[in-house]
Coordinates of N, CA and C in Angstrom, one line a residue:
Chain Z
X1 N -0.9 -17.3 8.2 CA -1.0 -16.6 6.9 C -2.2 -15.6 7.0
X2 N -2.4 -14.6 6.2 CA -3.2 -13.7 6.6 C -3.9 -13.2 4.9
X3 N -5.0 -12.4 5.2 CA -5.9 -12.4 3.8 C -6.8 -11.6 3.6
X4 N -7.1 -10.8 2.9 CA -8.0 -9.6 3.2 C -9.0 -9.7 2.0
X5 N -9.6 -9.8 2.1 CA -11.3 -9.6 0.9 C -12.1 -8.6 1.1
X6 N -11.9 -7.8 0.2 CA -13.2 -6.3 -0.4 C -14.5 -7.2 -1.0
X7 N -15.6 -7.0 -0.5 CA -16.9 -7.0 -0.8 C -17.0 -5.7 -2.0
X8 N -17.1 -6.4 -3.2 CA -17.3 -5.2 -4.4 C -16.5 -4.7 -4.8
X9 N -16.0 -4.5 -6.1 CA -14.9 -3.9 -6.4 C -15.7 -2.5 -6.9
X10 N -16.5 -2.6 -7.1 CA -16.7 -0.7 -7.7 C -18.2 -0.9 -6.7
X11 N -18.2 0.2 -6.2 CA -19.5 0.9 -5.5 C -19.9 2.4 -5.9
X12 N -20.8 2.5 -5.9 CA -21.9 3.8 -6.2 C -22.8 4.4 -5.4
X13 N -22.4 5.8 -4.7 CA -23.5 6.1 -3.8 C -23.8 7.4 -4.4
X14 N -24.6 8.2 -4.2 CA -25.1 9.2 -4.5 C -24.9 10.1 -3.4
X15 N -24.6 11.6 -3.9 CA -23.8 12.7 -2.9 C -24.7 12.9 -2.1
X16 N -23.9 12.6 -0.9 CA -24.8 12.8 0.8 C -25.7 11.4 1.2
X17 N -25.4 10.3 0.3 CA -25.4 9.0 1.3 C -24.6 8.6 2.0
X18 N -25.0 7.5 2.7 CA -24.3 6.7 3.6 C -23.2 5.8 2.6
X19 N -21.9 6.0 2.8 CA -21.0 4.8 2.5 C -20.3 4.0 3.2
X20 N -20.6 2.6 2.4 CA -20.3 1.3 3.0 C -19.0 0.8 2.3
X21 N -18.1 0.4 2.9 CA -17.5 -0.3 2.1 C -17.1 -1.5 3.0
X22 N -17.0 -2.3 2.1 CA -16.6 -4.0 3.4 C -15.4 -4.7 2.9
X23 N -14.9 -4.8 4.3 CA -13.2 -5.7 4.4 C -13.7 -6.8 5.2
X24 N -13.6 -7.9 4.6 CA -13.1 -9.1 5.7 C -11.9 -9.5 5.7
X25 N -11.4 -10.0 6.5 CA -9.9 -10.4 6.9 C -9.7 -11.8 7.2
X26 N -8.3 -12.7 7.1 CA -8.2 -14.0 7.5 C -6.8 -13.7 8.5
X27 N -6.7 -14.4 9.5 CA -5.5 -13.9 10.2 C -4.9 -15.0 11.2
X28 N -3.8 -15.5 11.6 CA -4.1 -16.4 12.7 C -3.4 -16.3 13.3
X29 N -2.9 -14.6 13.5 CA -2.7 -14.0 14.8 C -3.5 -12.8 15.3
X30 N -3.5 -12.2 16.9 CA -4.5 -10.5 16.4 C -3.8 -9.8 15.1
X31 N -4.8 -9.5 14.5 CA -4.2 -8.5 13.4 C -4.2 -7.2 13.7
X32 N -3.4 -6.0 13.1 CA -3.7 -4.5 13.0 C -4.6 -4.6 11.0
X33 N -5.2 -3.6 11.2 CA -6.2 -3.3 10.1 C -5.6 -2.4 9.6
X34 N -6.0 -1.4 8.6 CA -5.5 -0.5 7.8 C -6.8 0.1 7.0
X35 N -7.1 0.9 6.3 CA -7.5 1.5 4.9 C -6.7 2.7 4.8
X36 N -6.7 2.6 3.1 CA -5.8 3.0 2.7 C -7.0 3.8 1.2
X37 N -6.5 5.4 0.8 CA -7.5 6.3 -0.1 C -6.5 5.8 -1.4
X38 N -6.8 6.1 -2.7 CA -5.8 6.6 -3.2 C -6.2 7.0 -4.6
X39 N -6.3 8.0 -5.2 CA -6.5 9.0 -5.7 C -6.2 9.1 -7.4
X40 N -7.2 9.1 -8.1 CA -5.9 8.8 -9.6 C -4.4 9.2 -9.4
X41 N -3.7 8.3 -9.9 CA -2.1 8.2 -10.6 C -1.7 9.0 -9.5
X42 N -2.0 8.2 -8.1 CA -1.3 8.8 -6.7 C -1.0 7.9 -6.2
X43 N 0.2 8.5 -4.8 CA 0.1 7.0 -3.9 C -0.9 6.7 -3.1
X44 N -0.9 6.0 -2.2 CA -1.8 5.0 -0.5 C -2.1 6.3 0.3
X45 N -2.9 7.1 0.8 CA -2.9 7.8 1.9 C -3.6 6.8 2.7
X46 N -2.9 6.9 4.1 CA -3.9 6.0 5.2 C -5.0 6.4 5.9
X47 N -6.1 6.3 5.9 CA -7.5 6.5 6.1 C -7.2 6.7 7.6
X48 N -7.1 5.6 8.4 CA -7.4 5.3 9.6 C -7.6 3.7 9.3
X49 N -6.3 2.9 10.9 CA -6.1 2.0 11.4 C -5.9 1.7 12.5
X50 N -6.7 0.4 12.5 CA -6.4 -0.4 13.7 C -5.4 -1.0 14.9
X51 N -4.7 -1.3 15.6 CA -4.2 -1.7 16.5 C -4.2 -2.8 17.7
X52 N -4.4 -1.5 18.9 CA -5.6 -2.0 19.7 C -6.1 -0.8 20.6
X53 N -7.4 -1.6 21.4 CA -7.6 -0.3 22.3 C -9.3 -0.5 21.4
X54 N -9.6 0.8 21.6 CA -11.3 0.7 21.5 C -11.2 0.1 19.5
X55 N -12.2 -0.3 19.7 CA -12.8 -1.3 18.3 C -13.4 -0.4 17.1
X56 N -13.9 1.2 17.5 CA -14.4 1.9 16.9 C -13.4 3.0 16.4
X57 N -12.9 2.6 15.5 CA -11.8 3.8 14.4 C -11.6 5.1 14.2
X58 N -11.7 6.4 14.0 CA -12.1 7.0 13.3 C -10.6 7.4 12.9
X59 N -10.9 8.4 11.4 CA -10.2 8.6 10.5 C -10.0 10.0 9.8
X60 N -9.6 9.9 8.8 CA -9.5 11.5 8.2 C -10.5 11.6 7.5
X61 N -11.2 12.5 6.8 CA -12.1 13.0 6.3 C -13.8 12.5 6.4
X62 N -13.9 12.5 7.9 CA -15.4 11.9 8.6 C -15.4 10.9 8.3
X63 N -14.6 9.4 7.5 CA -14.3 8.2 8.0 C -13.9 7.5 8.7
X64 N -14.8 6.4 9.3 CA -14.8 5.2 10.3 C -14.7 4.2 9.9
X65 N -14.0 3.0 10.8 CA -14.3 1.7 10.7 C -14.5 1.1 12.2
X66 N -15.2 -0.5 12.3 CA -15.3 -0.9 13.6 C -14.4 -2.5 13.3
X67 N -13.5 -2.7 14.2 CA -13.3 -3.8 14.1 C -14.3 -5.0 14.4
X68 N -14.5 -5.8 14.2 CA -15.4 -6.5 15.1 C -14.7 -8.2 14.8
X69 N -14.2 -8.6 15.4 CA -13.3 -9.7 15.9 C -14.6 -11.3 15.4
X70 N -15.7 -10.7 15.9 CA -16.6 -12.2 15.5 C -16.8 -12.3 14.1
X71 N -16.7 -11.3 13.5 CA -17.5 -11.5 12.3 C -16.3 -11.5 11.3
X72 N -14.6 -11.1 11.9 CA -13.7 -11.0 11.1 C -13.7 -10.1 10.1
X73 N -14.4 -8.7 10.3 CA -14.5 -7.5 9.6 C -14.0 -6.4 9.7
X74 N -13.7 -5.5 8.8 CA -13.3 -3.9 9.2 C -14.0 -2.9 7.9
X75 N -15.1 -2.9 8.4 CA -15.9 -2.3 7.4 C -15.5 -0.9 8.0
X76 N -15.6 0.2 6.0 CA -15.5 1.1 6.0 C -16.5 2.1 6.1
X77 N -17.1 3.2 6.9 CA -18.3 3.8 6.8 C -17.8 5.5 6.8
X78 N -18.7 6.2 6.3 CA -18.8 7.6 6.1 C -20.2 8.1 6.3
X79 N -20.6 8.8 6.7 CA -22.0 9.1 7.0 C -23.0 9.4 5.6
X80 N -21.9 10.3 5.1 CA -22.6 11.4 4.2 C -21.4 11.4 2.9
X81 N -21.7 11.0 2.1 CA -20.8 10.8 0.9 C -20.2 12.3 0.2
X82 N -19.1 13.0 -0.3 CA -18.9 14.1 -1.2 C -18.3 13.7 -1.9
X83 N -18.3 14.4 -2.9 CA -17.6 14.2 -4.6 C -16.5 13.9 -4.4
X84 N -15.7 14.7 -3.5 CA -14.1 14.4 -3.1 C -14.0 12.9 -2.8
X85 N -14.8 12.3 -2.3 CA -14.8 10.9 -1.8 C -14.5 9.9 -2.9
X86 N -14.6 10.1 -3.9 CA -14.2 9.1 -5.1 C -13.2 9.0 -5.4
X87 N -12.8 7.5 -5.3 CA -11.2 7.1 -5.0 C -11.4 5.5 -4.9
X88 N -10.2 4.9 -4.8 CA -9.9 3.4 -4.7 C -10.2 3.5 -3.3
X89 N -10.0 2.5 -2.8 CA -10.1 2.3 -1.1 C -9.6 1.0 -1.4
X90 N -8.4 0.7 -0.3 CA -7.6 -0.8 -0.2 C -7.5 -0.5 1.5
X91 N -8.6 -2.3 1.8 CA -8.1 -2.8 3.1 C -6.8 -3.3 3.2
X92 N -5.9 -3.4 4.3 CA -5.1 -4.1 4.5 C -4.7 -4.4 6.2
X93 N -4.4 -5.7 6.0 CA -4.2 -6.5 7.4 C -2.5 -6.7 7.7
X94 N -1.8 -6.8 8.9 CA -1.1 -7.2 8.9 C -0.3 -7.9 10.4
X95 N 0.3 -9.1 10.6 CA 0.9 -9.4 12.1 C 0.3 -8.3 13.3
X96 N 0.0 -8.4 14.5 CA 0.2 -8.0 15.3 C 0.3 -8.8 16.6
X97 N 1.7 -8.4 17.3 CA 2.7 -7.0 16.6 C 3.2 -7.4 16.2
X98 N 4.1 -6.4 15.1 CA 5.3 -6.8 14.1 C 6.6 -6.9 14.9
X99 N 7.0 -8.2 14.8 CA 8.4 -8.2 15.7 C 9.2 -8.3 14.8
X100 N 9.4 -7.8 13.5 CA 10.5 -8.1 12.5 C 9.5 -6.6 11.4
X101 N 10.4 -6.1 10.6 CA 10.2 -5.3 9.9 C 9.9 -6.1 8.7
X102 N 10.2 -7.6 8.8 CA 9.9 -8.5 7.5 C 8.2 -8.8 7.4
X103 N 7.5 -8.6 8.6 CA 6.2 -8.6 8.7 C 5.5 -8.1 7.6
X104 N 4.9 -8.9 6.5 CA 4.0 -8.0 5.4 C 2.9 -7.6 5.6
X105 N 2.6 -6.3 5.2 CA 1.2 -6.1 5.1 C 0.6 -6.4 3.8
X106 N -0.9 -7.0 4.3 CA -1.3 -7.9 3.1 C -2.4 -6.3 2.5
X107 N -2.3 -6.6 1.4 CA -3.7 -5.3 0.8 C -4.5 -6.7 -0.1
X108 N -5.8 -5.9 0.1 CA -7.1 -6.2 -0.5 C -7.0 -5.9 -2.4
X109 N -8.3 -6.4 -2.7 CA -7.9 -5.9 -4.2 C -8.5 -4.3 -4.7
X110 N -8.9 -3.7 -3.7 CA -9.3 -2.5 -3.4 C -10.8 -2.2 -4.1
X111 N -11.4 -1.5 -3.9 CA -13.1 -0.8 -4.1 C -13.4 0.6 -4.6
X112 N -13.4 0.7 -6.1 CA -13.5 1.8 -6.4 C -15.0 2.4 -6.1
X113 N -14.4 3.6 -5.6 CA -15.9 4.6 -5.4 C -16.6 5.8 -6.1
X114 N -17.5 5.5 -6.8 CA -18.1 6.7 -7.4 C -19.1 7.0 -6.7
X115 N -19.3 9.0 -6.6 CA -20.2 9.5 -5.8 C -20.5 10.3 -7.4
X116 N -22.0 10.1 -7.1 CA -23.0 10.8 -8.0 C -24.0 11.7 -7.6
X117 N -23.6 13.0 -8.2 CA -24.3 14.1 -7.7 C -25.7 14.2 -7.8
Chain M
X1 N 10.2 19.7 3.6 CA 8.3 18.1 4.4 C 9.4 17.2 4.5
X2 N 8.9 16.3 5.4 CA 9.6 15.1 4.7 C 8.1 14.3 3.7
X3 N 8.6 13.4 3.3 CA 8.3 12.4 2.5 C 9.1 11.5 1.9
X4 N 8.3 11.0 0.6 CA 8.5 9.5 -0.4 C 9.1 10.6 -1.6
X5 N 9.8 10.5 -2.1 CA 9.9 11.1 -3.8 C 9.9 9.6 -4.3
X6 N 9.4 9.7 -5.6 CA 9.8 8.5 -6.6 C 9.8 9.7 -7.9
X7 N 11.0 9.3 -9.0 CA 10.7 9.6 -10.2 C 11.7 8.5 -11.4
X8 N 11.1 8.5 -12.4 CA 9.9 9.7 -12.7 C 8.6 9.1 -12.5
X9 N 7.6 9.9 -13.0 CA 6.0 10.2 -12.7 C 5.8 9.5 -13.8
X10 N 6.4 9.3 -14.9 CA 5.7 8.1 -16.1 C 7.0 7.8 -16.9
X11 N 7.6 6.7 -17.1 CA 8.8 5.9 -17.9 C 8.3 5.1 -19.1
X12 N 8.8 5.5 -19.9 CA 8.5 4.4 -21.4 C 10.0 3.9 -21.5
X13 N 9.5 2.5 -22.0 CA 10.4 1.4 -21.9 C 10.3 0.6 -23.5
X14 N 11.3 0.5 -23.7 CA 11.0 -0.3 -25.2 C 11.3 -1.9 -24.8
X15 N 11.1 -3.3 -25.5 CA 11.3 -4.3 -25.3 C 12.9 -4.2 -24.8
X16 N 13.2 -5.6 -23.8 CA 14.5 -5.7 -23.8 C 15.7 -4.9 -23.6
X17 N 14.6 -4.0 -22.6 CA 15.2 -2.1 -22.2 C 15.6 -2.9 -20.6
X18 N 16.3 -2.6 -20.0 CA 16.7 -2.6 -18.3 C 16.3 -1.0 -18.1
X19 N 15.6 -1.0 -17.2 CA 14.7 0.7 -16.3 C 15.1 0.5 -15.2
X20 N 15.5 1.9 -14.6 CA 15.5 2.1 -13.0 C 14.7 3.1 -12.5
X21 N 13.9 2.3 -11.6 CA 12.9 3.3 -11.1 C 13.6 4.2 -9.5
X22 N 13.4 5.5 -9.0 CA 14.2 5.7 -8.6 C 13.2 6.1 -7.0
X23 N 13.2 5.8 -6.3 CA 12.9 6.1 -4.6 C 13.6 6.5 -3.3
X24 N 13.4 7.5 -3.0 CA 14.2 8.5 -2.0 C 13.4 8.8 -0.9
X25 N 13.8 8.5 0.6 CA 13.1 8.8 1.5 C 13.6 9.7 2.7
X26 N 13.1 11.2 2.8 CA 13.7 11.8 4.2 C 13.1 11.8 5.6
X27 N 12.1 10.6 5.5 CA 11.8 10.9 6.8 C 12.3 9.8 8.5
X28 N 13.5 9.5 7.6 CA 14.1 8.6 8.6 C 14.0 7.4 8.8
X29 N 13.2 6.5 7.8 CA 12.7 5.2 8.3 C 13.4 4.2 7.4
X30 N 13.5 3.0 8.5 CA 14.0 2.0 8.6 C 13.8 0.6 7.1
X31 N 12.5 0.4 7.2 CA 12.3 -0.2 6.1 C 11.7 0.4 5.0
X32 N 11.8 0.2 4.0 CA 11.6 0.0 2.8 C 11.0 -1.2 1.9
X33 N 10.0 -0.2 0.5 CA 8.9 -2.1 0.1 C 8.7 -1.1 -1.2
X34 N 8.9 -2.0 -2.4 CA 8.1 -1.9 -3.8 C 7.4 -2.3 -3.6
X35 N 6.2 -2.5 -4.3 CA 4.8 -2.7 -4.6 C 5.0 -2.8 -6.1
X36 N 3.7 -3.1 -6.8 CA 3.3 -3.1 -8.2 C 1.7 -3.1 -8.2
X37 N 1.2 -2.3 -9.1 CA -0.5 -2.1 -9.0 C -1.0 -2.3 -10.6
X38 N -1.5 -3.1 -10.5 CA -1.6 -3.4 -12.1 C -3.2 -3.3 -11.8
X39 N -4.6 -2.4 -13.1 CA -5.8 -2.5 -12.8 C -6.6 -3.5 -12.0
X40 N -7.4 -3.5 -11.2 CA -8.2 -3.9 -10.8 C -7.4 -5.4 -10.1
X41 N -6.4 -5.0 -9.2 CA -5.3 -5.5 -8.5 C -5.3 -4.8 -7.5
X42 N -5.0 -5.4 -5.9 CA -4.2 -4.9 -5.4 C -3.0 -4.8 -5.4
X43 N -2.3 -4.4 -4.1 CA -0.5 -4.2 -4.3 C -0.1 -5.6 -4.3
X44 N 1.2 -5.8 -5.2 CA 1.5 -6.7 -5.2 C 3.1 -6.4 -4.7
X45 N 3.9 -7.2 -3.8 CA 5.3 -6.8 -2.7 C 6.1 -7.6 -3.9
X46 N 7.2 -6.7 -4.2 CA 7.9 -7.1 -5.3 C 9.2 -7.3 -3.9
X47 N 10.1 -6.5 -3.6 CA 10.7 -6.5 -2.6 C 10.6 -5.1 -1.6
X48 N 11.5 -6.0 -0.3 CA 11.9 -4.9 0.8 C 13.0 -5.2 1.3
X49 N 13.0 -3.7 2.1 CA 14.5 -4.0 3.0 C 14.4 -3.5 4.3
X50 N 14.8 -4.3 5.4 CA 14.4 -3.9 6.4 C 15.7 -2.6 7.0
X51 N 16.7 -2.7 6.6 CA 18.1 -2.4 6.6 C 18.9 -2.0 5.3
X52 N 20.0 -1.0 5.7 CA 21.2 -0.9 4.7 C 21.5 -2.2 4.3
X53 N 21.8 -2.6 2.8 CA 22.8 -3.6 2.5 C 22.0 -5.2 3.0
X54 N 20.7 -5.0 3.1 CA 19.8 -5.8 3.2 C 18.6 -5.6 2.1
X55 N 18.5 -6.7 2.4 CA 16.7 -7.0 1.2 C 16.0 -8.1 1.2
X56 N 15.1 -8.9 0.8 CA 14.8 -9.5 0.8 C 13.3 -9.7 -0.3
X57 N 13.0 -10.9 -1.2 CA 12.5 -10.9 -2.5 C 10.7 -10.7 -1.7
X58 N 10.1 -10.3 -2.1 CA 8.5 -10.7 -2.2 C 7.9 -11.5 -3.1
X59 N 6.6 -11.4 -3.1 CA 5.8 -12.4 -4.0 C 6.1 -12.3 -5.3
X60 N 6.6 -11.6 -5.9 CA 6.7 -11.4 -7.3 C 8.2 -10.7 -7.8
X61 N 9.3 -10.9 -7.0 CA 10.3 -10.4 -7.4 C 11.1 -11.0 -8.9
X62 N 10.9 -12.3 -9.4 CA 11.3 -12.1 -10.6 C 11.7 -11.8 -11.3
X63 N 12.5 -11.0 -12.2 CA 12.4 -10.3 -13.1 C 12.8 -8.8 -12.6
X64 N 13.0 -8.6 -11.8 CA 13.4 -7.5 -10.7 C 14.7 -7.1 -9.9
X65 N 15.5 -6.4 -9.6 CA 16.5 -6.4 -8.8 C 16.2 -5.1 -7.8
X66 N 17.0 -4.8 -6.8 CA 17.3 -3.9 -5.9 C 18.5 -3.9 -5.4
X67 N 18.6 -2.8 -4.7 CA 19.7 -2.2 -4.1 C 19.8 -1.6 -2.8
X68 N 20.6 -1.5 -1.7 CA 19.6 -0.6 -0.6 C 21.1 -0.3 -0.2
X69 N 22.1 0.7 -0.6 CA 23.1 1.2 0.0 C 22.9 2.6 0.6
X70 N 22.4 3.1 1.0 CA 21.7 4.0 1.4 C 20.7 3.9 2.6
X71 N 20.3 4.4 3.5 CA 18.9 4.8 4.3 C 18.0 5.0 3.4
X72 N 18.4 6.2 2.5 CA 17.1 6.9 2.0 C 16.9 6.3 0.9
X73 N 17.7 5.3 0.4 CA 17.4 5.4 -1.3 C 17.3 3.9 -1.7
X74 N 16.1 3.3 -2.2 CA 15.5 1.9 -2.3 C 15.3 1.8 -4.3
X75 N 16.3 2.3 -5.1 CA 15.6 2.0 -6.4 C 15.3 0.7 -6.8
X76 N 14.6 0.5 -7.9 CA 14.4 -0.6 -8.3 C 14.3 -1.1 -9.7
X77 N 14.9 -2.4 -9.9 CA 15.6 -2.0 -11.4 C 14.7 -3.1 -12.1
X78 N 14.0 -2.9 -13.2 CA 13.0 -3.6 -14.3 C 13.6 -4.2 -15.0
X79 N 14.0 -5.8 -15.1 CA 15.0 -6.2 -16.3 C 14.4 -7.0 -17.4
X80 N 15.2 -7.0 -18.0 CA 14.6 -7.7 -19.1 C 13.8 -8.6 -19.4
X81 N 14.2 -9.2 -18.3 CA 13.4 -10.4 -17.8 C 12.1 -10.6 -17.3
X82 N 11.5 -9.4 -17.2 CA 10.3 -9.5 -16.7 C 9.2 -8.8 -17.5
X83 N 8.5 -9.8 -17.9 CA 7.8 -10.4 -19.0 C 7.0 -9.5 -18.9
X84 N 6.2 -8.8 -18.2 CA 5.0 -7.9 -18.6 C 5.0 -7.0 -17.5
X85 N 6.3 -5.9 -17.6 CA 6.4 -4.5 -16.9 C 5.2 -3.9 -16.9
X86 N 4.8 -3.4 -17.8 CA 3.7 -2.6 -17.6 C 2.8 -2.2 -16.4
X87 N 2.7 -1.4 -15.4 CA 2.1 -1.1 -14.2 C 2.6 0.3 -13.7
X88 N 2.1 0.0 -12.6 CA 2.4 1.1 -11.3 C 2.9 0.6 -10.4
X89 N 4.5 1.6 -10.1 CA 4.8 0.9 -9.5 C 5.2 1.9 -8.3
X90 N 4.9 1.0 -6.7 CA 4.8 2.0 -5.7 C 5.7 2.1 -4.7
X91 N 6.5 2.9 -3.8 CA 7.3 2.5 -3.1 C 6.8 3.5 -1.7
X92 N 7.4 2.2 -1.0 CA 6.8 2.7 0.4 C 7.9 2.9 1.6
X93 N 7.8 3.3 2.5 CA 8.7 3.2 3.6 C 7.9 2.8 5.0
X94 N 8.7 2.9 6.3 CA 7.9 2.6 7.4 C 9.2 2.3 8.4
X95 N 8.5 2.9 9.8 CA 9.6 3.4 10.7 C 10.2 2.2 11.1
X96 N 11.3 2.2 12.2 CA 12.0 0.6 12.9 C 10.7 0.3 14.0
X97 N 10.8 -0.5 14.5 CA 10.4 -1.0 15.1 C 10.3 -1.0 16.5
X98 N 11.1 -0.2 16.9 CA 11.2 0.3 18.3 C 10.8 1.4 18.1
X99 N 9.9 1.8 17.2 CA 9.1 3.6 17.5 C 7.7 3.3 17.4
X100 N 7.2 4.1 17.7 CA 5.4 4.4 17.9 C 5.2 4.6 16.3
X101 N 4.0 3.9 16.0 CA 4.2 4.2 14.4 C 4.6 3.3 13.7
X102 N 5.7 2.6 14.2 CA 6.1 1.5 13.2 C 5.1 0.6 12.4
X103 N 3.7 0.8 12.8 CA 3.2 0.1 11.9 C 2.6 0.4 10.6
X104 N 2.7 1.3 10.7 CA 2.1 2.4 9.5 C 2.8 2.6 8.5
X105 N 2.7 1.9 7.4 CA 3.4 2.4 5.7 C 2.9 3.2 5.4
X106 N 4.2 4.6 4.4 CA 3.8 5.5 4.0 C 4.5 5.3 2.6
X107 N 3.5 6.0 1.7 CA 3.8 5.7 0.4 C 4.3 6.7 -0.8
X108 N 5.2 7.0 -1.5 CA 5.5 8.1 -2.4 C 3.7 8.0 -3.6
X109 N 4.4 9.0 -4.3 CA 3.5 9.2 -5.8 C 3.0 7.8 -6.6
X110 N 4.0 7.4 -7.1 CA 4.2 6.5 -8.2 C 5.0 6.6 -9.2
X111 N 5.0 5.8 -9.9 CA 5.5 5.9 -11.2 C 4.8 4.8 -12.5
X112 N 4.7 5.4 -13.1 CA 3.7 4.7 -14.3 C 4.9 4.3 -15.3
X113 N 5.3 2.8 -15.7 CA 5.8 2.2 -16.4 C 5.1 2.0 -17.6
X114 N 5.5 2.3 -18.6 CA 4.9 1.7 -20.0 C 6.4 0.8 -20.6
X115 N 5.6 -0.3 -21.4 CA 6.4 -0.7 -22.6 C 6.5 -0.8 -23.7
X116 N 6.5 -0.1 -24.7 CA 6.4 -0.3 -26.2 C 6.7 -0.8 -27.0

């Protein structure tokens, strides 16, 4: 069974900080990772996800994540925060690999982001 | 392009109304998945289908039906039965399994359910 927990549901940085956002996962197979944007009264765009192969993510709009297997995380990072950046953010985990298309991906309860000018 | 269409973009529903929400996909892929997003929720998997003329219930299918005679076309039908429609609701697709990519769900717009 598998499980994903957002550290914070609403976060606040101010335009041109560093943004953090934190996934932990439960899994008890390797997992693939996920983040997922999503935009008032829009659907899921995918950020950038995991697999395999190097541990260090990168993603669309100067977003990163690092897997790190000890600590059972896939924190979300940005260097420098813009106004555009304000949005839900949903981790999600799922089997790896999927040998059935029945494989669910589990989502987080997602982390709203406000950037303040 | 290809893509997700879903419409409509917002449905009002009166008590004891049956709704069909409607999802269309041209980019070739194999399964299919409703969701539901109700505030400060994540997704919740109502159903999917891995295949034509297959499906299979999620965590919350209750109150819910589907259909999958089609590749492209996964609607999903809100019955009476289900006690507190009100949400967003999301539909997704994602390739077979034997392509690069298969792991990746892509997701239409939405559609905003009200009940009155």
């Amino acid at each position: 069974a598998q499980s994903v927990t957002q550290l914070g549901s609403h976060v606040s940085v101010s335009e041109g900080a560093l943004v953090l956002l934190r996934c932990n996962y439960s899994s008890s197979v390797p997992p693939y990772l996920f983040w997922y944007v999503q935009y008032p009264n829009q659907g899921l765009q995918l950020l950038l996800k995991y697999t395999t192969g190097a541990t260090l993510v990168k993603g669309i709009n100067g977003f990163e994540a690092e897997f790190k297997k000890s600590e059972t995380s896939f924190h979300l990072t940005k260097p420098s925060a813009h106004m555009s950046d304000a949005a839900e953010y949903f981790c999600a985990v799922s089997a790896s690999p999927m040998k059935t298309s029945y494989d669910k991906v589990i989502f987080g309860p997602g982390t709203s982001l406000s950037v303040i000018p | 392009d290809g893509g997700i269409t879903q419409s409509p973009k917002y449905l009002f529903r009166k008590e004891g109304q049956n709704v069909t929400l409607s999802c269309e996909q041209n980019l070739n892929h194999d399964a299919m998945y409703w969701y539901r997003q109700d505030p400060g929720q994540g997704l919740r998997l109502i159903y999917y289908s891995q295949i034509v003329n297959d499906f299979q219930k999620g965590d919350i299918a209750e109150g819910y039906s589907v259909s999958r005679e089609k590749k492209e076309s996964f609607p999903l039908t809100v019955t009476s039965a289900q006690k507190n429609p009100t949400a967003f609701y999301l539909c997704a697709s994602r390739r077979g399994l034997d392509y690069i990519g298969a792991d990746t769900q892509y997701f239409g717009p939405g559609t905003r359910l009200t009940v009155l």
